[in-house]
Short mmCIF file of C-alpha atoms and ligand atoms in Angstrom, two decimals:
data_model
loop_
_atom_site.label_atom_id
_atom_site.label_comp_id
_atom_site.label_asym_id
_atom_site.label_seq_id
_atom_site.Cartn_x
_atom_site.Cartn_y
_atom_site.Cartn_z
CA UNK T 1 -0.49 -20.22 0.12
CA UNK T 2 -1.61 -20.80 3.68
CA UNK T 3 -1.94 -17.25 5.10
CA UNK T 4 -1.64 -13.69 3.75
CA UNK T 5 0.41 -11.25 5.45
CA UNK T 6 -1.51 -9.91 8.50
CA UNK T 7 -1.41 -6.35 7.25
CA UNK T 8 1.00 -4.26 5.26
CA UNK T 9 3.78 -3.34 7.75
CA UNK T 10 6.86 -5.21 6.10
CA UNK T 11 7.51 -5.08 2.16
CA UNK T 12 6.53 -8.19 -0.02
CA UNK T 13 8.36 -9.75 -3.55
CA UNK T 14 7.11 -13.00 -4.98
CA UNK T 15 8.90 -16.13 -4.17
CA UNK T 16 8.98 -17.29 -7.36
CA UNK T 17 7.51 -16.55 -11.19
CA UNK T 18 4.45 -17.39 -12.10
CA UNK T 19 2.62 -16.49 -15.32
CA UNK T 20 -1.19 -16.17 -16.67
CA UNK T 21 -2.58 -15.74 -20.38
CA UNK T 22 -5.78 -14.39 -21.39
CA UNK T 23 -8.07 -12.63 -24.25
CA UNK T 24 -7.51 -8.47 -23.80
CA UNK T 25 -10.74 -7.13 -23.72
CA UNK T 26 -10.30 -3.95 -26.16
CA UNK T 27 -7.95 -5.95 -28.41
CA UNK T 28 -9.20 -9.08 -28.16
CA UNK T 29 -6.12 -10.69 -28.81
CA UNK T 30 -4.61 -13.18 -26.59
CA UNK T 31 -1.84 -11.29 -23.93
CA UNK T 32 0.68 -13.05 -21.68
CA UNK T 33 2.02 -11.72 -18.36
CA UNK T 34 5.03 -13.00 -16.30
CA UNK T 35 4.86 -11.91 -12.67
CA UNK T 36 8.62 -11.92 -11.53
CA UNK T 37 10.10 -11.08 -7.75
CA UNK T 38 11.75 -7.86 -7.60
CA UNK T 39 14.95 -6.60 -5.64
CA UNK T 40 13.50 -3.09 -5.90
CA UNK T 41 10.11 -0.97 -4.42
CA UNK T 42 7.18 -0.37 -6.57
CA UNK T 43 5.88 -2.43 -9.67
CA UNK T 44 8.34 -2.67 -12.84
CA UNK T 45 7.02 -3.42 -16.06
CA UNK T 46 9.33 -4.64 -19.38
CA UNK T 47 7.98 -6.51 -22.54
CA UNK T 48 9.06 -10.22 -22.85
CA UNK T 49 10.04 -9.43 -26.48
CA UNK T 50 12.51 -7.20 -25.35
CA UNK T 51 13.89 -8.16 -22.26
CA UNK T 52 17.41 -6.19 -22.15
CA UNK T 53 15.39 -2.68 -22.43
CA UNK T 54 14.89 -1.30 -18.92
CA UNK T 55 12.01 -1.42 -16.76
CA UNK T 56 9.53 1.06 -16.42
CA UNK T 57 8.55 1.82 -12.73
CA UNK T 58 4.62 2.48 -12.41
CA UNK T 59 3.89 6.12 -11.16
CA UNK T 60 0.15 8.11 -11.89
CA UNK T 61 2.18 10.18 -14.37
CA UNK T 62 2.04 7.54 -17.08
CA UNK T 63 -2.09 7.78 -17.27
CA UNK T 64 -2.48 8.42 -20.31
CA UNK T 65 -6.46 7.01 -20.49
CA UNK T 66 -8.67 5.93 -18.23
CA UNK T 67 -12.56 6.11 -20.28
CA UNK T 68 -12.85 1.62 -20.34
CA UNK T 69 -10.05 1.09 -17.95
CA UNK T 70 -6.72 2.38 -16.72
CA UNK T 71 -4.03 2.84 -19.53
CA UNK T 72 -0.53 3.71 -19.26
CA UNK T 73 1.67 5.39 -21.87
CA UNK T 74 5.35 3.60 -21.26
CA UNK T 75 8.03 4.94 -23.53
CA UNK T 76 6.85 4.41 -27.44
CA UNK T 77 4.36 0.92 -25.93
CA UNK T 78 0.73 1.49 -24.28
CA UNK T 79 -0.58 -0.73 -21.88
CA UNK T 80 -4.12 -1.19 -20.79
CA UNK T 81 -6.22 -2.65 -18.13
CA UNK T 82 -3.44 -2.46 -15.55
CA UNK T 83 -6.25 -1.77 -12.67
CA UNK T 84 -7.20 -5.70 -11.52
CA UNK T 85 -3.43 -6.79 -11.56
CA UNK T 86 -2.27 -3.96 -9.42
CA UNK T 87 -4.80 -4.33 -6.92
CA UNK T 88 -4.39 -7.95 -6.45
CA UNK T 89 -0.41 -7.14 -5.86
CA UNK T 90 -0.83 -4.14 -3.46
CA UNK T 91 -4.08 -5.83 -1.63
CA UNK T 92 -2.37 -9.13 -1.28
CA UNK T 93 0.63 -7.17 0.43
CA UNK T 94 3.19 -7.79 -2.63
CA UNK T 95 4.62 -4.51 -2.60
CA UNK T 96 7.63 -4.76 -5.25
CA UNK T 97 7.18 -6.75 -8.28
CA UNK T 98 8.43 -7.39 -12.23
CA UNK T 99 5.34 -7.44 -14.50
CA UNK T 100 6.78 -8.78 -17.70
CA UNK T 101 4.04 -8.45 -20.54
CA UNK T 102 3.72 -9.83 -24.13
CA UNK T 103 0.61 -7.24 -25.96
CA UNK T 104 -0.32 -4.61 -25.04
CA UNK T 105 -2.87 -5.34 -22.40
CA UNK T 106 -3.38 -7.01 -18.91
CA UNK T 107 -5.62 -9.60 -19.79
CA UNK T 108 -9.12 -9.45 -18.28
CA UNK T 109 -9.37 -12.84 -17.02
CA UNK T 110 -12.80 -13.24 -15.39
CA UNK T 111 -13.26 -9.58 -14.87
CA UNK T 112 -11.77 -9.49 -11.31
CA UNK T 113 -8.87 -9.83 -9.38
CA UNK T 114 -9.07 -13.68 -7.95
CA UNK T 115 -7.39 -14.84 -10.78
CA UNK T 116 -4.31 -12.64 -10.32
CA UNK T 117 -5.00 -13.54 -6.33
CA UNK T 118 -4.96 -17.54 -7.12
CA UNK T 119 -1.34 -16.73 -9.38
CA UNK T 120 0.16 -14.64 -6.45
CA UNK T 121 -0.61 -17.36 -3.95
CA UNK T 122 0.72 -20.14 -6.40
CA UNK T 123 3.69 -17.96 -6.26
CA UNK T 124 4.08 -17.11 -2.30
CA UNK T 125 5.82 -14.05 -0.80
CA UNK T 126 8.75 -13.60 0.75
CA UNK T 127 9.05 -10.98 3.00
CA UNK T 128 11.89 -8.24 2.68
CA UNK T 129 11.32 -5.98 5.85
CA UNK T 130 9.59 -2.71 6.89
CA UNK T 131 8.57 -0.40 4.29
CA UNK T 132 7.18 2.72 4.32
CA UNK T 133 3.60 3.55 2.98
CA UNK T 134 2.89 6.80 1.27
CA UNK T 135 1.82 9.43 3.95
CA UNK T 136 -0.35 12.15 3.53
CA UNK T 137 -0.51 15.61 4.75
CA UNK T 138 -3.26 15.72 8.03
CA UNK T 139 -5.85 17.73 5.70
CA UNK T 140 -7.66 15.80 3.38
CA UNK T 141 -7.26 15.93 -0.61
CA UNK T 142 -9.96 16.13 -2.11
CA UNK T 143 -10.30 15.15 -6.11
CA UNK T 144 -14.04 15.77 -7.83
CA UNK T 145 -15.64 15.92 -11.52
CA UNK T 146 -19.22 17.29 -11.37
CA UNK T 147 -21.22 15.59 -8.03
CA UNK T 148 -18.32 12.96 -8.26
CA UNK T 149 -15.38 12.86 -5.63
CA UNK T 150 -12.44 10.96 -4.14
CA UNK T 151 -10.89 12.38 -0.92
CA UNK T 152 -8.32 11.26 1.26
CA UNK T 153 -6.46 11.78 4.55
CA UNK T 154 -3.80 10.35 6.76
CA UNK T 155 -4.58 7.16 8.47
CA UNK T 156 -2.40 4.81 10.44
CA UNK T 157 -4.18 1.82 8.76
CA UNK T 158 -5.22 1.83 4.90
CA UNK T 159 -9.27 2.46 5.12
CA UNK T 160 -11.22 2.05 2.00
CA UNK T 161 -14.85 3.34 1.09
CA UNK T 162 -16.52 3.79 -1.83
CA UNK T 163 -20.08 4.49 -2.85
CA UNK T 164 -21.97 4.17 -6.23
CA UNK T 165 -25.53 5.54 -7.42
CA UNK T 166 -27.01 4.17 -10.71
CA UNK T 167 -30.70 4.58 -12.06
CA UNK T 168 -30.71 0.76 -12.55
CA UNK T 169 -32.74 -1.06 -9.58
CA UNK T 170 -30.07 -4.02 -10.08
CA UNK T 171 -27.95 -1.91 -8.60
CA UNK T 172 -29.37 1.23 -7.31
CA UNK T 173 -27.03 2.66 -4.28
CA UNK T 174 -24.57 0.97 -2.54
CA UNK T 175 -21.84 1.49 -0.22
CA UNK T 176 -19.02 -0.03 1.14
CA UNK T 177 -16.16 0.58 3.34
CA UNK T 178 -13.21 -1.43 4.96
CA UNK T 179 -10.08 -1.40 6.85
CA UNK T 180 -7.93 -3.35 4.47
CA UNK T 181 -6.00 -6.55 5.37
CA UNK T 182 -4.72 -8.85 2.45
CA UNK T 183 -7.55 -11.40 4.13
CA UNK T 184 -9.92 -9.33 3.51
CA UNK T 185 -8.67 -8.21 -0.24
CA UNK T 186 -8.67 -11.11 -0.79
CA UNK T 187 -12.15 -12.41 0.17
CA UNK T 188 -14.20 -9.34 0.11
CA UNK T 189 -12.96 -7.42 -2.54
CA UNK T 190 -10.58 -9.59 -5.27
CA UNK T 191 -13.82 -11.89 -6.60
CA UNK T 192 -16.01 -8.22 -7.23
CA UNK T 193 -16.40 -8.47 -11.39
CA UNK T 194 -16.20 -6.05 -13.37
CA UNK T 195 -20.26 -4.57 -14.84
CA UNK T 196 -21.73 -3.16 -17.67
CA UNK T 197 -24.90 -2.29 -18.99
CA UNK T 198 -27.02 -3.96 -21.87
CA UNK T 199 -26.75 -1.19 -23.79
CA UNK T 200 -23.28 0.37 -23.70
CA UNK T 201 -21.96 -3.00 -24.01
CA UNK T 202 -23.67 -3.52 -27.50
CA UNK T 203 -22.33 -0.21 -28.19
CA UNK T 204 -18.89 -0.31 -27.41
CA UNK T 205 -18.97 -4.13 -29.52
CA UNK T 206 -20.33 -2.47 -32.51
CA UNK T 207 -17.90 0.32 -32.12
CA UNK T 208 -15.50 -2.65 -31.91
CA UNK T 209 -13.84 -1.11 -28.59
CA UNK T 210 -14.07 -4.18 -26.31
CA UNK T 211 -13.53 -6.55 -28.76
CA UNK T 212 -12.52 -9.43 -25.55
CA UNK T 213 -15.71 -8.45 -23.72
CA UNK T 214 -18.49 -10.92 -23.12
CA UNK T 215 -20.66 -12.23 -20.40
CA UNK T 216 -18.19 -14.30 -19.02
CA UNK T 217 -15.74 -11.18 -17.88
CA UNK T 218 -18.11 -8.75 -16.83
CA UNK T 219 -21.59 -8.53 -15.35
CA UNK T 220 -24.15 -7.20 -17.68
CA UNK T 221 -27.12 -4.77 -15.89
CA UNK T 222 -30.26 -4.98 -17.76
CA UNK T 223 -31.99 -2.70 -15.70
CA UNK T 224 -34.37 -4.41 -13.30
CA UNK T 225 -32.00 -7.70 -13.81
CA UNK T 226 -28.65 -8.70 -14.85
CA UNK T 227 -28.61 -10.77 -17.99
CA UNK T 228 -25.49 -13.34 -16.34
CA UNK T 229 -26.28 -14.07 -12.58
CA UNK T 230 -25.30 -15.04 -9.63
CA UNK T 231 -23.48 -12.36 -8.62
CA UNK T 232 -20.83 -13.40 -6.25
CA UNK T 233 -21.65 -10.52 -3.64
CA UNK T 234 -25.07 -8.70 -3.28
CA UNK T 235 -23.18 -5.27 -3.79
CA UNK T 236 -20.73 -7.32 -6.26
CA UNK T 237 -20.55 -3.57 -8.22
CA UNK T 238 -19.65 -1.45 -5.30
CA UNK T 239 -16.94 -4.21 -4.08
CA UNK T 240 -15.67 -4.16 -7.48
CA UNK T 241 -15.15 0.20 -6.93
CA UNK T 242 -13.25 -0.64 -4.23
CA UNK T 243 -11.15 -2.98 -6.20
CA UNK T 244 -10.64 -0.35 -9.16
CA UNK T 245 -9.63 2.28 -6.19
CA UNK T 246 -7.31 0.07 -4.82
CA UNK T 247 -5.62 -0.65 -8.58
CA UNK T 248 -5.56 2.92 -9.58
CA UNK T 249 -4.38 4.12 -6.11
CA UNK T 250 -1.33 1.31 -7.15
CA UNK T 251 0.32 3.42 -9.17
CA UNK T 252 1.42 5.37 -6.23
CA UNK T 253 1.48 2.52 -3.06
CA UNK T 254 -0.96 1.38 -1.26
CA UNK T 255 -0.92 5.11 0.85
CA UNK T 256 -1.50 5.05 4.67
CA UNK T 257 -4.64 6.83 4.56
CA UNK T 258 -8.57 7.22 4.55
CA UNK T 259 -9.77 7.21 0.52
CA UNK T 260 -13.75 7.42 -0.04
CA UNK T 261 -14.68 7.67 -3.62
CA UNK T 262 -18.43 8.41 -4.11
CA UNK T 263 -19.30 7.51 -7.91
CA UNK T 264 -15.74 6.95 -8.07
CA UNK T 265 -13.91 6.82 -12.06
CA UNK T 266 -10.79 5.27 -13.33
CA UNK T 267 -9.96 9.40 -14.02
CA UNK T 268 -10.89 9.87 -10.39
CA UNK T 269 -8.68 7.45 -8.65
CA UNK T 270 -5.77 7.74 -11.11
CA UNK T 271 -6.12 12.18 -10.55
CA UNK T 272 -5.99 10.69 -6.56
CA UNK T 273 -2.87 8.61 -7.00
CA UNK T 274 -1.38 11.96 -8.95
CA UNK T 275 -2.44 13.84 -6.19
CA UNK T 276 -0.54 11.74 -3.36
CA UNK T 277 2.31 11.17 -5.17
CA UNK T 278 2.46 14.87 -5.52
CA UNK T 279 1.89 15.32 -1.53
CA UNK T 280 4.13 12.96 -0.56
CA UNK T 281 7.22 13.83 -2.54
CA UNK T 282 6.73 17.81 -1.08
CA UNK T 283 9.58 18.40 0.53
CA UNK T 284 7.71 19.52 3.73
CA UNK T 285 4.38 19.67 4.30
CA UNK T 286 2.39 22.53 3.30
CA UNK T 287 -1.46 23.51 3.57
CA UNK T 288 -3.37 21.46 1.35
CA UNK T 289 -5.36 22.52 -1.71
CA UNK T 290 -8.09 21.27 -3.12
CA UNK T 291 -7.15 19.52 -6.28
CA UNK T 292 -8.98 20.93 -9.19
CA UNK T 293 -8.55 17.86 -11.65
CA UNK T 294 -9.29 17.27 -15.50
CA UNK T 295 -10.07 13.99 -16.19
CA UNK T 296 -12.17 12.24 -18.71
CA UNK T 297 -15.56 12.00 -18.95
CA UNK T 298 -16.63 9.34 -16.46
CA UNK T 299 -16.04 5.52 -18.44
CA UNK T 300 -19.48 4.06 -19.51
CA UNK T 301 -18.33 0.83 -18.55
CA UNK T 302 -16.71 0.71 -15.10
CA UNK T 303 -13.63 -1.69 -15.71
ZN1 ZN Q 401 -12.36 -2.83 -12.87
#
């Protein structure tokens, strides 16, 4: 594709279908995904074994777990690791897509969103018009867990920030913050990997829980170093927040607002996207209230 959209004013389908395979990284096993244009809003998921059920339409109340990634409960199937795929559809400026699946997980590629980038633009966009973003009440929502939070507010342009804190001198603090165009998704944010650390990841593998993961989807922190350089940003792990934020927030639009998530979570973003779904389908707006939220213990291994 030669250009992106220049921001997010119309509504986008695919042109065409395009499809990726990969290794899951809690299963392990290898999972297919067809990306197919859509005549309707929002992102539509069915399972190529059974293509005459219908669709299920994406919305924050199908979290169902969010401690390695984001998982959805939809009907009697689960699917995990939705987060990278979403983001690379709403931050590209596809806003209505099919996302037919084969497993029960989005594979994990190479930990970030450029591959699902590089199969959107193989694809193209067609344009369908003006849509409407999600709109928010004028006072912000706010979402925490402990020191934690993710708070938003009306914006006429989507603004993105996120900051992260670790112990770890390889990544120490970091913060990062942009007004989001699909050229910029796609160059500052989409190639952010997924990380890790040394000694969760040999945890969760002996637990067998991320059976797919290895050094070539995620970045590994080893403290002082990371065991699989170059990164592909200095602050690769806060760029690759922002990406997570953007995926989660999917589940809802991409919302015409201000979101800053400071040690942001997959149960953080996902209690956000909740949150603004529940604002914006009030009837009328009301005072806001701070959102008391119960999510999961923050995931060991930010996915
Ligand atoms: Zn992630």
């Amino acid at each position: 594709m030669s250009a992106w959209p220049a921001d997010y004013r119309l509504a986008h389908t695919l042109a065409a279908t395009v499809e990726r395979s990969g290794v899951g990284l809690h299963s392990g096993e290898s999972c297919h995904v067809r990306l197919a244009p859509s005549s309707l809003p929002g992102y539509r998921v069915g399972w190529l074994d059974s293509p005459q059920q219908p669709l299920h339409r994406l919305a924050p109340s199908q979290v169902s777990d969010t401690r390695l990634c984001t998982a959805l409960q939809l009907g009697e199937r689960r699917l995990t690791t939705v987060e990278h795929l979403l983001a690379a559809l709403v931050g590209t400026g596809v806003s209505q897509a099919e996302i037919w699946v084969e497993g029960e997980e989005i594979p994990l590629l190479d930990g970030s969103a450029l591959p699902w980038v590089e199969a959107i633009a193989e694809a193209g966009l067609t344009p369908l018009g003006e849509r409407a973003l999600p709109s928010l009440p004028a006072e912000p929502i706010t979402v925490r867990q402990g020191e934690a939070f993710v708070t938003a507010f009306a914006a006429e342009a989507p603004r993105l920030g996120a900051a992260v804190e670790f112990p770890q001198p390889a990544i120490g603090r970091q913060l990062f913050s942009l007004t989001l165009t699909p050229e910029r998704f796609v160059r500052e944010i989409a190639p952010a990997r997924t990380f890790g650390f040394r000694e969760q990841v040999e945890q969760l593998l002996a637990a067998g829980l991320i059976r797919g993961g290895a050094l070539d989807n995620a970045l590994v922190c080893d403290g002082e170093r990371w065991l699989n350089p170059p990164l592909r940003f200095e602050d690769e792990p806060v760029r690759h927040k922002l990406l997570d934020l953007l995926g989660d927030l999917a589940l809802v639009g991409l919302p015409a607002a201000q979101v800053f998530a400071y040690r942001g979570s997959h149960g953080l973003h996902t209690a956000m996207a909740a949150a603004i779904d529940a604002a914006a389908s009030r009837p009328a707006p009301g005072p806001s209230q701070p959102f008391a939220s119960a999510v999961s213990p923050a995931a060991v291994l930010s996915v």
